[in-house]
Coordinates of C-alpha atoms in Angstrom, one line a residue:
M184 CA -0.1 0.1 0.0
E185 CA 2.8 2.5 0.8
S186 CA 4.3 2.0 -2.7
V187 CA 1.1 3.1 -4.2
L188 CA 0.7 6.0 -1.8
S189 CA 4.2 7.3 -2.4
K190 CA 3.4 8.6 -5.7
Y191 CA 0.9 11.0 -4.0
E192 CA 2.6 11.7 -0.9
N193 CA 2.4 15.5 -1.4
Q194 CA -1.3 15.3 -1.5
I195 CA -2.4 12.7 0.9
T196 CA -2.0 11.3 4.3
I197 CA -1.4 7.6 5.3
F198 CA -4.7 6.2 6.5
A199 CA -3.1 5.7 10.0
D200 CA -2.3 9.3 10.5
Y201 CA -5.9 10.2 9.2
L202 CA -7.7 7.9 11.9
E203 CA -5.7 9.3 14.5
E204 CA -7.3 12.6 14.2
F205 CA -10.4 11.4 15.7
P206 CA -10.7 11.4 19.4
D207 CA -11.0 8.1 21.3
T208 CA -14.7 8.0 22.1
D209 CA -17.6 5.8 22.1
E210 CA -19.7 8.2 20.4
L211 CA -21.3 7.7 17.1
V212 CA -20.1 9.5 13.9
W213 CA -23.0 10.3 11.3
I214 CA -22.0 10.7 7.7
L215 CA -24.9 11.5 5.3
G216 CA -27.4 9.4 7.0
K217 CA -25.1 6.5 8.0
Q218 CA -23.8 5.9 11.4
H219 CA -20.3 4.6 12.5
L220 CA -19.1 3.5 15.8
L221 CA -15.9 5.4 16.2
K222 CA -14.0 2.9 18.4
T223 CA -14.7 -0.1 16.2
E224 CA -15.5 1.1 12.8
K225 CA -12.7 3.7 11.9
S226 CA -11.8 1.9 8.6
K227 CA -15.3 2.1 7.4
L228 CA -15.6 5.7 8.6
L229 CA -12.5 6.5 6.4
S230 CA -13.6 4.5 3.6
D231 CA -17.1 6.4 3.6
I232 CA -15.7 9.9 3.8
S233 CA -12.9 9.3 1.1
A234 CA -15.7 7.9 -1.2
R235 CA -17.3 11.3 -1.5
L236 CA -16.2 13.3 -4.6
W237 CA -14.3 16.2 -3.6
F238 CA -14.1 19.2 -5.7
T239 CA -11.5 21.9 -5.0
Y240 CA -10.1 25.0 -6.5
R241 CA -8.4 24.5 -9.9
R242 CA -6.1 26.3 -12.1
K243 CA -5.1 26.3 -15.6
F244 CA -8.7 25.6 -17.1
S245 CA -9.8 27.4 -20.1
P246 CA -10.9 31.0 -19.3
I247 CA -14.4 31.3 -18.4
G248 CA -16.4 33.0 -21.1
G249 CA -13.2 33.1 -23.3
T250 CA -11.7 36.0 -21.4
G251 CA -12.4 35.5 -17.8
P252 CA -10.4 33.8 -15.1
S253 CA -8.6 30.5 -15.5
S254 CA -8.6 29.6 -12.0
D255 CA -11.4 29.9 -9.3
A256 CA -8.9 30.1 -6.4
G257 CA -10.2 32.8 -3.8
W258 CA -13.7 33.0 -5.1
G259 CA -15.2 29.4 -6.1
C260 CA -15.4 27.6 -2.8
M261 CA -19.1 28.0 -2.5
L262 CA -19.8 26.7 -6.2
R263 CA -17.3 23.6 -5.5
C264 CA -19.3 23.0 -2.3
G265 CA -22.5 23.0 -4.4
Q266 CA -20.8 20.6 -6.9
M267 CA -20.0 18.2 -4.1
M268 CA -23.7 18.1 -2.8
L269 CA -25.0 17.5 -6.3
A270 CA -22.4 14.9 -6.9
Q271 CA -23.4 13.0 -4.0
A272 CA -27.0 13.2 -5.2
L273 CA -25.9 11.6 -8.5
I274 CA -24.0 8.9 -6.7
C275 CA -27.2 8.1 -4.9
R276 CA -29.2 8.4 -8.1
H277 CA -27.1 5.9 -10.0
L278 CA -24.9 3.8 -7.6
G279 CA -26.7 4.0 -4.4
R280 CA -25.7 5.5 -0.9
D281 CA -23.9 2.2 0.0
W282 CA -21.5 2.3 -3.1
N283 CA -18.1 2.8 -2.1
W284 CA -14.9 4.0 -3.9
E285 CA -11.6 2.1 -3.8
K286 CA -8.5 3.8 -5.0
Q287 CA -7.0 2.7 -8.4
K288 CA -9.9 0.2 -8.8
E289 CA -12.0 0.3 -12.1
Q290 CA -15.2 2.0 -11.4
P291 CA -18.7 1.6 -12.8
K292 CA -19.2 3.5 -16.1
E293 CA -22.0 5.6 -14.3
Y294 CA -19.2 6.9 -12.0
Q295 CA -17.0 8.2 -14.6
R296 CA -20.0 9.7 -16.3
I297 CA -20.9 11.5 -13.2
L298 CA -17.5 12.8 -12.7
Q299 CA -17.4 14.1 -16.2
C300 CA -20.3 16.2 -15.5
F301 CA -18.3 18.2 -13.2
L302 CA -15.0 18.7 -15.3
D303 CA -13.7 22.4 -15.6
R304 CA -14.9 22.7 -19.2
K305 CA -17.5 24.8 -20.5
D306 CA -19.3 21.7 -22.3
C307 CA -19.6 19.9 -19.0
C308 CA -23.0 20.8 -17.5
Y309 CA -22.1 21.4 -14.0
S310 CA -18.7 22.9 -14.6
I311 CA -17.2 25.8 -12.9
H312 CA -17.9 27.6 -16.2
Q313 CA -21.5 26.8 -16.4
M314 CA -22.2 27.8 -12.7
A315 CA -20.1 31.1 -12.8
Q316 CA -22.1 32.2 -15.9
M317 CA -25.4 31.2 -14.6
G318 CA -24.7 33.3 -11.6
V319 CA -24.7 36.2 -13.7
G320 CA -28.5 35.9 -13.9
E321 CA -28.6 35.7 -10.1
G322 CA -26.8 39.1 -9.9
K323 CA -23.2 37.7 -9.2
S324 CA -20.4 38.7 -11.6
I325 CA -18.0 36.0 -12.7
G326 CA -15.3 35.7 -10.0
E327 CA -17.5 37.0 -7.3
W328 CA -18.3 34.9 -4.1
F329 CA -21.6 33.0 -4.0
G330 CA -23.8 32.6 -1.1
P331 CA -25.7 29.2 -0.3
N332 CA -29.0 30.3 -1.8
T333 CA -27.3 31.6 -5.1
V334 CA -25.7 28.3 -5.7
A335 CA -28.9 26.4 -5.1
Q336 CA -30.6 28.7 -7.7
V337 CA -28.0 28.1 -10.2
L338 CA -28.1 24.3 -9.9
K339 CA -31.9 24.6 -10.2
K340 CA -31.4 26.2 -13.6
L341 CA -28.5 23.8 -14.8
A342 CA -30.4 20.8 -14.0
L343 CA -33.0 21.8 -16.6
F344 CA -30.4 21.0 -19.3
D345 CA -29.3 17.7 -17.8
E346 CA -31.2 15.1 -19.5
W347 CA -29.2 12.2 -18.5
N348 CA -29.7 12.5 -14.6
S349 CA -33.2 14.0 -15.1
L350 CA -33.4 15.8 -11.5
A351 CA -36.2 17.7 -10.2
V352 CA -34.4 20.4 -8.2
Y353 CA -36.7 22.3 -5.6
V354 CA -35.2 25.2 -3.6
S355 CA -37.5 26.2 -0.8
M356 CA -38.7 29.8 -0.1
D357 CA -39.2 31.6 3.3
N358 CA -38.0 28.5 5.2
T359 CA -41.0 26.7 4.0
V360 CA -41.2 23.3 2.0
V361 CA -44.5 22.8 0.4
I362 CA -45.5 19.3 -0.4
E363 CA -48.0 19.9 -2.9
D364 CA -45.5 21.8 -5.1
I365 CA -42.7 19.0 -4.9
K366 CA -45.3 16.5 -6.0
K367 CA -46.7 18.5 -8.7
M368 CA -43.0 18.8 -9.9
C369 CA -41.9 15.3 -9.4
C370 CA -44.9 13.2 -10.5
V371 CA -45.0 12.5 -14.1
L372 CA -48.7 12.1 -14.8
P373 CA -50.7 11.7 -18.0
S374 CA -52.2 14.9 -19.2
S375 CA -55.7 13.6 -18.2
A376 CA -54.7 12.9 -14.7
D377 CA -52.6 16.1 -14.0
T378 CA -54.9 17.3 -11.3
V379 CA -54.2 18.1 -7.7
G380 CA -56.2 16.5 -5.0
E381 CA -57.7 18.4 -2.3
S382 CA -56.2 18.3 1.1
T383 CA -56.3 20.5 4.3
P384 CA -54.1 23.5 4.3
G385 CA -51.4 24.0 7.0
T386 CA -48.7 22.2 8.5
L387 CA -48.2 18.3 7.6
N388 CA -49.9 16.1 10.0
A389 CA -50.0 12.2 10.1
S390 CA -53.1 11.7 8.0
N391 CA -52.4 13.9 5.1
Q392 CA -48.6 13.2 5.0
S393 CA -49.1 9.4 4.2
R394 CA -51.8 10.3 1.6
G395 CA -49.7 13.1 -0.1
T396 CA -51.0 15.6 -2.6
F397 CA -51.5 13.1 -5.3
A398 CA -53.8 10.2 -5.3
C399 CA -51.2 8.1 -7.1
C400 CA -47.7 8.9 -8.8
P401 CA -47.2 6.6 -11.9
A402 CA -43.5 7.9 -12.3
W403 CA -41.4 9.9 -9.9
K404 CA -38.6 12.4 -11.1
P405 CA -35.8 12.0 -8.8
L406 CA -35.8 15.0 -6.3
L407 CA -32.8 17.1 -5.0
L408 CA -34.4 19.2 -2.3
I409 CA -32.4 22.1 -1.2
V410 CA -33.4 24.2 1.9
P411 CA -31.7 27.7 2.4
L412 CA -31.8 28.7 5.9
R413 CA -30.8 31.6 8.2
L414 CA -30.3 30.1 11.7
G415 CA -29.5 33.3 13.6
I416 CA -28.3 36.9 13.1
N417 CA -24.6 36.7 13.4
Q418 CA -24.0 33.4 14.6
I419 CA -26.1 30.3 14.9
N420 CA -28.7 30.3 17.5
P421 CA -28.2 27.2 19.8
V422 CA -31.7 26.2 19.8
Y423 CA -31.4 25.1 16.2
V424 CA -28.2 22.7 16.8
D425 CA -30.1 19.6 17.7
A426 CA -32.5 19.9 14.7
F427 CA -29.6 20.7 12.4
K428 CA -27.8 17.6 13.5
E429 CA -30.7 15.5 12.9
C430 CA -30.8 16.4 9.3
F431 CA -27.4 14.5 8.9
K432 CA -29.0 11.4 10.4
M433 CA -31.7 11.2 7.8
P434 CA -31.2 8.5 5.0
Q435 CA -32.0 11.2 2.5
S436 CA -29.2 13.5 3.8
L437 CA -26.8 15.3 1.4
G438 CA -25.1 17.4 4.1
A439 CA -25.1 21.1 4.1
L440 CA -23.5 24.1 2.4
G441 CA -22.3 26.8 4.7
G442 CA -18.9 27.9 6.6
K443 CA -18.4 31.4 7.4
P444 CA -18.5 34.5 5.1
N445 CA -16.4 34.0 2.0
N446 CA -15.2 30.7 3.4
A447 CA -17.4 27.9 2.1
Y448 CA -17.4 24.1 3.4
Y449 CA -19.2 21.0 2.4
F450 CA -20.8 19.6 5.7
I451 CA -21.2 16.0 5.5
G452 CA -21.7 14.8 9.2
F453 CA -20.9 15.1 12.9
L454 CA -19.3 13.8 15.8
G455 CA -20.8 15.2 19.1
D456 CA -20.9 19.0 18.6
E457 CA -18.4 18.9 15.9
L458 CA -19.4 19.2 12.2
I459 CA -17.3 17.2 9.7
F460 CA -16.7 18.9 6.5
L461 CA -14.7 18.7 3.2
D462 CA -12.7 21.7 2.4
P463 CA -12.4 23.0 -1.1
H464 CA -9.7 25.5 -0.2
T465 CA -7.1 23.4 -1.9
T466 CA -5.8 24.7 -5.5
Q467 CA -5.0 21.9 -7.9
T468 CA -4.5 21.6 -11.7
F469 CA -7.1 21.0 -14.1
V470 CA -7.7 17.5 -15.0
N471 CA -9.3 16.7 -18.3
T472 CA -10.4 13.2 -20.0
E473 CA -7.7 10.9 -20.9
E474 CA -7.4 9.5 -24.5
N475 CA -9.5 6.4 -23.6
G476 CA -12.3 8.6 -22.2
T477 CA -11.9 8.2 -18.5
V478 CA -10.8 10.7 -16.0
D479 CA -7.9 10.1 -13.5
D480 CA -9.8 10.4 -10.3
Q481 CA -6.9 10.7 -7.8
T482 CA -7.4 14.1 -7.1
F483 CA -11.2 14.1 -6.8
H484 CA -11.3 12.0 -3.3
C485 CA -9.9 13.6 -0.2
L486 CA -7.6 11.2 1.6
Q487 CA -6.4 13.8 4.1
S488 CA -7.8 14.2 7.6
P489 CA -11.4 15.6 7.4
Q490 CA -11.8 18.9 9.0
R491 CA -14.1 19.5 11.9
M492 CA -15.5 22.5 13.5
N493 CA -17.6 23.4 16.4
I494 CA -21.3 23.7 15.3
L495 CA -21.6 27.0 17.1
N496 CA -18.8 28.5 15.1
L497 CA -20.9 27.9 11.8
D498 CA -22.1 31.0 9.9
P499 CA -26.1 31.0 10.4
S500 CA -26.5 31.1 6.6
V501 CA -26.6 27.5 5.4
A502 CA -28.4 25.3 2.7
L503 CA -29.4 21.7 3.8
G504 CA -29.5 19.1 1.0
F505 CA -31.8 16.0 0.7
F506 CA -32.2 13.4 -2.2
C507 CA -35.3 11.5 -2.8
K508 CA -35.0 8.9 -5.8
E509 CA -38.5 7.6 -5.2
E510 CA -41.8 8.9 -3.9
K511 CA -41.6 6.7 -0.8
D512 CA -38.2 8.2 0.1
F513 CA -39.8 11.8 0.0
D514 CA -42.9 10.5 2.1
N515 CA -40.3 9.0 4.5
W516 CA -38.4 12.4 4.7
C517 CA -41.8 14.2 5.5
S518 CA -42.2 11.7 8.3
L519 CA -38.9 12.3 9.7
V520 CA -39.2 16.0 9.5
Q521 CA -42.6 16.0 11.3
K522 CA -40.8 13.8 13.9
E523 CA -37.6 15.6 14.4
I524 CA -38.0 19.1 13.1
L525 CA -41.5 20.2 13.6
K526 CA -41.5 19.1 17.3
E527 CA -39.2 22.1 18.2
N528 CA -41.1 25.2 19.5
L529 CA -38.7 27.1 17.3
R530 CA -38.8 25.4 14.2
M531 CA -35.7 25.3 11.9
F532 CA -37.9 25.3 8.8
E533 CA -41.7 24.6 7.9
L534 CA -43.3 21.7 5.9
V535 CA -46.8 22.6 4.8
Q536 CA -49.2 20.4 2.5
K537 CA -50.6 23.3 0.4
H538 CA -48.9 26.0 -1.5
P539 CA -49.5 29.2 0.6
S540 CA -52.3 31.3 -0.8
H541 CA -50.4 34.6 -0.7
W542 CA -47.4 33.2 -2.8
P543 CA -47.4 33.5 -6.7
P544 CA -48.6 30.4 -8.3
F545 CA -46.1 27.6 -8.5
V546 CA -45.0 26.7 -11.9
P547 CA -42.6 23.8 -12.1
P548 CA -39.5 24.9 -13.8
A549 CA -39.1 23.9 -17.5
K550 CA -36.2 23.8 -20.1
P551 CA -36.5 26.8 -22.3
E552 CA -37.1 26.4 -26.0
V553 CA -33.9 26.5 -27.9
T554 CA -32.5 25.1 -31.1
T555 CA -29.7 23.3 -29.3
S556 CA -29.4 21.2 -26.2
G557 CA -27.0 20.5 -23.5
A558 CA -24.7 22.8 -21.5
E559 CA -22.5 23.9 -24.1
F560 CA -24.9 26.5 -25.5
I561 CA -25.4 28.3 -22.3
D562 CA -22.9 31.3 -22.9
S563 CA -25.3 33.7 -21.2
T564 CA -28.3 33.5 -18.8
E565 CA -30.7 35.4 -20.9
Q566 CA -32.9 32.6 -22.1
L567 CA -33.5 31.5 -18.6
E568 CA -34.4 34.6 -17.1
E569 CA -38.0 34.4 -18.3
S570 CA -38.4 30.7 -17.3
D571 CA -37.6 31.5 -13.8
L572 CA -40.9 32.3 -12.3
E573 CA -40.2 31.9 -8.5
E574 CA -38.8 34.5 -6.6
D575 CA -35.1 34.1 -5.9
F576 CA -33.4 35.7 -3.0
E577 CA -30.1 35.9 -1.3
I578 CA -29.8 34.8 2.2
L579 CA -26.1 35.5 3.2
S580 CA -25.0 39.0 2.7
V581 CA -21.4 39.4 1.8

C-alpha cells in the first residue's frame, strides 16, 4: 500500500495518520445518513468519507467566458461545495448510498459519467464555467463569491439542461417546504390525470402526510431538495443545533452548504458537537479526460484528515440538501421532518401540505425552447431569466 501512496505523498496522508485525528470515544459518527461507531469502525468511516467526490479550487482551465479567469482560487469555494452536494445526489441516483470508492480500482461507467459532469470545461453541464456564468443571472459577476442560496438557484437552472440525470431540483422559499409543489414537480402524470387532490391547508400532519398531494404517482422524477436557511443573526442560534444535527441522520441527507462569510465548506456529518466537512480550499491543476475517455480520479477524493469545527462557529446562513430517488423516500423524509424538526418550539423550517395562498402560483421550472441542447450552448443567462418564475433571494449578505 505504501508503494502506491508514495506517488501522491504530497497530496494525501497515510490512512493511519488520518484515523488518529479522531478522538478515542464511544460516540457515534454520522455521515450523510449512515452511522459509524468510532471505536470499532474507523476503517469503514475512513472509506465512507474518502468515497465522497471532492471538488476543490483548480487552475489552468480554459478562461471562463473566453476571456475570464482560468482559476477559481479565492472565489469559487461555494460553487465547489455546491458541486460536491450535487455529485453526492448523482452517486445516490445511479450507484446508491452504499456504493464505495476504492483507490485505483476500476469504477462503474456511471461513476465516470458523473465525474465528467463536473470537469472544468464549458461543455460539462455542472462545470465551474457553467455555474459562474449562470450566476450572472442571479446578480453575481464572474469571480464573485456566492452564498448558499445563489448556488442552489444556479443548480436548479442548470439541471434543466441535464437530460441524463433528469433531476427535479426544488429550492425552498421563506424557510418553507411545500409538499404539494414538490409532488407537482416530481410526479410524471398523463395529461388527463394531471390534477391536484384536495387536502387540508397548513402544516403536515400524520393523516395527510401518508396520503400526499397526489392520489397516485405513476412515475417519480428523482428529487434534489435544497433548503436555504438563516439560523441566527450573526451566529447560529443554539436552539437549532439539535435539529440541524438530526438532518445528517436522515437517510436522504446530502449534508449542508455553509461555513463562514467568503469561506465555504461542504458539511457531511458530525461527531458530538463538531461538524465534519470537506474543504475546497486546495488549489489543484485542471484535470481533463484521457485518451480512453476516462478521468484520472485521484485528485477528486480527499484522503487527508477530514476537517472539523464546532457547530456554534458555523455562520447562520446554510443550505441543507436532501435526495429522494423515489416518492416513498420523500414521504419518509416528510415523516422524519414531522417527528424531528416540527416538534421544536422554534422550528428550523416549516413543512406544509398546500401552497400558501399569498405566494405567487407555483410553476415547475421548464427548459426554455432553444435550437440546441446541453450545457454547451449556455453562454449567457438571458434565455433562462423568463423561465424562472419563482422569487429568488439571497440569504447570506457578503
